[in-house]
Amino acid sequence: MKMNFTGKVAFLTGGGGYIGSAVALRLAALGAKVAVCDLDLEKAERTVQQIRAIGGTAIVLAADVAESKSIEAAIQRTDEEFCGLDIMMHIAGGSARERMKPLIKQEDEVIERVIRINLLGAIYSSRAAARIMVKRKRGGRIINFSSIVGVNGLRGCVDYAAAKGGIIAMTKSLAKELGEYRITVNSIAPGIVMRPEEGHSEERALKTNFLKSKCLASDVAELAVFLASEGARFITGQTYIIDGGRSLALKGSD
């Protein structure tokens, strides 16, 4: 299916990250104007430079998705710069990483930060985008990133699982609220995505899916771009798992 995003405006949180930059570049290559938003301006700037190098249009925006006023200002700036907003993807997020612990040992500050970035970030971003989309009256696409951890759970990661599971529930509810405005709301739940700079084990990535292959950022980007396209106009309230079948296992894949 041939996709064309000429004239469309996209706003991405986490646009400087491994997955976010891949999505941003794919959208730009298909003609979209892209607002690359990230807490790390240096990473966001790299993504924008890559987009401009292929002849695309993009701007850099800084925002903390855990703060509603910050994300609202960034999305408002996008609307002002490009005279509209058609696509919003909340990709920013992450677990506590090296501070992951069983819940009975976890500190309040870690739990709260994980929830704020992953779940409240999705809620704040979706709300700000929906307000503009409803006002503009030209429909839209809202896509939030969940995780298979939000589907199956993961030991030592209760806060992250709760946040990502919340995104799945939010997706269903918001789809019902925004359907009458021709705004679709969907989510994507990746499994292990190979990130070379983080030194993920290739062996682990291969053995935790049934395709015996590695999931790359480009694989996730293709799914995200499809959900943002006209081809997905009648899909809403759904969560798409992209994990090579890992979540099909009953036990032993964690």
XYZ file of C-alpha atoms in Angstrom:
254
model
C 0.000 0.000 0.000
C 1.377 3.367 -1.066
C 1.258 5.980 1.698
C 1.426 9.727 1.298
C 1.518 12.214 4.168
C 1.968 15.382 2.108
C 0.250 18.246 3.918
C 0.022 16.304 7.190
C 1.499 17.540 10.468
C 2.919 15.100 13.021
C 4.035 15.670 16.607
C 6.216 13.023 18.282
C 7.330 12.840 21.888
C 10.594 10.959 22.321
C 11.424 11.972 18.761
C 15.137 11.948 19.488
C 15.153 8.352 20.681
C 15.922 5.154 18.796
C 12.322 4.345 17.885
C 11.133 7.959 17.805
C 13.758 9.054 15.304
C 12.957 6.107 13.017
C 9.263 7.011 13.047
C 10.000 10.704 12.478
C 12.264 9.966 9.507
C 9.720 7.628 7.922
C 6.899 10.146 8.264
C 9.074 12.928 6.862
C 10.157 10.763 3.933
C 6.481 10.285 3.091
C 5.852 14.032 3.108
C 4.753 14.904 6.636
C 5.918 17.981 8.499
C 7.293 16.703 11.794
C 7.642 18.327 15.211
C 10.380 16.369 16.982
C 9.861 16.748 20.731
C 12.270 15.421 23.323
C 13.601 16.292 26.753
C 17.078 15.840 25.272
C 17.413 18.659 22.725
C 20.679 17.330 21.346
C 19.053 14.048 20.342
C 16.030 15.842 18.892
C 18.301 18.107 16.864
C 20.079 15.077 15.387
C 16.759 13.676 14.213
C 15.762 16.997 12.674
C 19.085 17.286 10.858
C 18.565 13.808 9.405
C 15.089 14.807 8.231
C 16.366 17.981 6.599
C 19.144 16.001 4.932
C 16.521 14.023 2.984
C 14.637 17.193 2.079
C 12.003 16.959 4.794
C 10.487 19.618 7.039
C 10.901 19.440 10.809
C 11.291 21.519 13.947
C 12.837 20.807 17.343
C 10.786 21.198 20.495
C 11.756 20.632 24.125
C 9.204 19.346 26.608
C 8.895 17.212 29.721
C 5.957 14.904 29.057
C 5.503 14.402 32.788
C 4.436 18.055 33.105
C 1.115 18.960 31.489
C 1.947 22.631 30.869
C 5.203 21.704 29.170
C 3.634 19.272 26.722
C 0.669 21.558 26.077
C 3.024 24.386 25.122
C 4.967 22.145 22.726
C 1.851 20.889 20.974
C 0.450 24.413 20.771
C 3.700 25.558 19.186
C 3.374 22.791 16.594
C -0.117 23.952 15.685
C 1.072 27.549 15.368
C 4.144 26.650 13.298
C 2.427 24.300 10.861
C -1.202 25.525 11.029
C -2.627 22.259 12.245
C -2.032 18.877 13.819
C -2.989 15.584 12.197
C -0.880 12.976 13.995
C 0.282 12.729 17.612
C 2.498 9.896 18.771
C 3.592 9.577 22.367
C 6.750 7.486 22.144
C 8.662 8.879 25.131
C 8.854 6.564 28.114
C 10.848 3.835 29.733
C 11.223 1.745 32.844
C 13.318 2.641 35.870
C 16.184 0.690 34.246
C 19.004 0.293 36.768
C 16.626 1.255 39.590
C 14.170 -1.539 38.854
C 13.236 -3.523 41.982
C 10.442 -5.748 43.304
C 7.543 -3.521 44.332
C 7.965 -4.244 48.048
C 11.431 -2.650 47.839
C 10.703 0.189 45.436
C 10.772 3.874 46.465
C 7.883 6.293 45.935
C 9.917 8.671 43.790
C 10.796 5.955 41.266
C 7.217 4.694 41.041
C 5.848 8.196 40.595
C 8.351 9.181 37.907
C 7.733 6.013 35.875
C 3.968 6.545 36.072
C 4.266 10.238 35.201
C 6.441 9.756 32.119
C 4.694 6.719 30.687
C 1.034 7.041 31.636
C 0.482 10.693 32.508
C 2.710 11.643 29.583
C 0.371 9.740 27.267
C -2.714 11.287 28.862
C -1.358 14.850 28.760
C -0.101 14.499 25.179
C -3.350 12.940 23.990
C -5.475 15.578 25.675
C -3.490 18.475 24.239
C -3.507 16.954 20.754
C -7.214 16.099 20.891
C -8.141 19.655 21.821
C -6.438 20.982 18.701
C -7.763 18.206 16.452
C -11.331 18.759 17.624
C -10.984 22.508 17.143
C -9.491 22.143 13.652
C -12.277 19.742 12.576
C -10.156 17.695 10.180
C -9.890 14.427 12.074
C -6.627 12.977 13.277
C -4.567 10.086 14.570
C -3.468 9.602 18.181
C -1.003 6.766 18.772
C 0.476 5.998 22.174
C 3.236 3.505 22.832
C 2.512 0.762 25.329
C 4.630 -2.401 25.753
C 4.157 -6.135 25.989
C 5.081 -5.598 29.639
C 1.708 -3.840 29.900
C 0.067 -6.928 28.413
C 1.873 -9.746 30.231
C 3.543 -8.046 33.203
C 7.164 -8.393 34.285
C 8.781 -9.069 37.647
C 10.683 -6.123 39.079
C 8.767 -3.801 36.815
C 5.340 -3.378 38.425
C 5.250 0.416 38.048
C 6.131 0.271 34.349
C 3.666 -2.572 33.711
C 0.896 -0.602 35.405
C 1.655 2.490 33.341
C 1.807 0.626 30.031
C -1.319 -1.356 30.884
C -3.024 1.932 31.659
C -2.236 3.150 28.148
C -4.094 0.168 26.704
C -7.187 0.982 28.780
C -6.877 4.682 27.979
C -6.720 3.885 24.271
C -10.074 2.114 24.392
C -11.797 4.848 26.359
C -10.400 7.766 24.384
C -11.286 6.079 21.093
C -14.918 6.099 22.221
C -14.763 9.778 23.136
C -13.083 10.984 19.949
C -14.655 8.770 17.292
C -17.356 11.292 16.441
C -14.630 13.781 15.508
C -12.995 11.320 13.058
C -10.015 10.972 15.379
C -8.681 7.442 15.759
C -6.843 6.357 18.904
C -4.590 3.296 18.912
C -1.532 2.013 20.747
C 1.553 -0.022 19.910
C 3.082 -2.581 22.265
C 6.629 -3.528 21.230
C 8.639 -6.390 22.651
C 12.441 -6.269 22.688
C 13.660 -3.762 20.118
C 17.360 -3.951 19.364
C 19.106 -0.772 20.471
C 22.792 -1.045 19.522
C 23.874 1.820 21.756
C 22.478 0.060 24.828
C 24.243 -3.230 24.137
C 21.143 -5.427 24.135
C 22.054 -9.105 23.896
C 21.429 -10.351 20.377
C 21.103 -13.882 21.728
C 18.336 -12.812 24.124
C 16.550 -10.887 21.396
C 16.585 -13.922 19.117
C 15.474 -16.498 21.688
C 12.546 -14.450 23.061
C 10.463 -14.515 19.878
C 9.135 -17.225 17.594
C 10.444 -15.682 14.377
C 14.049 -16.092 15.544
C 14.771 -12.627 14.262
C 15.604 -9.202 15.658
C 13.042 -6.401 15.898
C 14.500 -3.116 14.722
C 13.244 0.431 15.145
C 12.348 0.416 11.451
C 9.924 -2.477 12.041
C 8.099 -0.501 14.702
C 8.159 2.624 12.534
C 6.378 0.825 9.695
C 3.543 -0.178 12.034
C 3.291 3.329 13.498
C 3.188 4.938 10.068
C 0.492 2.523 8.904
C -1.710 3.393 11.896
C -1.229 7.066 11.062
C -2.180 6.547 7.433
C -5.465 6.728 5.572
C -5.329 2.959 5.263
C -6.034 2.711 8.989
C -8.969 5.162 8.959
C -11.400 2.535 10.305
C -9.142 1.177 13.047
C -9.557 2.634 16.530
C -9.294 1.591 20.166
C -6.829 -1.178 19.372
C -3.411 -2.184 20.710
C -1.018 -3.711 18.204
C 1.613 -6.052 19.629
C 4.871 -6.210 17.676
C 7.068 -8.767 19.388
C 7.625 -11.671 17.002
C 5.149 -13.720 19.009
C 6.975 -13.406 22.323
C 3.765 -12.693 24.234
C 2.300 -15.979 22.988
C 4.529 -17.940 25.382
C 2.908 -19.218 28.558
C 6.072 -19.117 30.621
C 9.805 -18.755 30.297
C 10.155 -15.840 27.916
C 10.927 -13.209 30.572
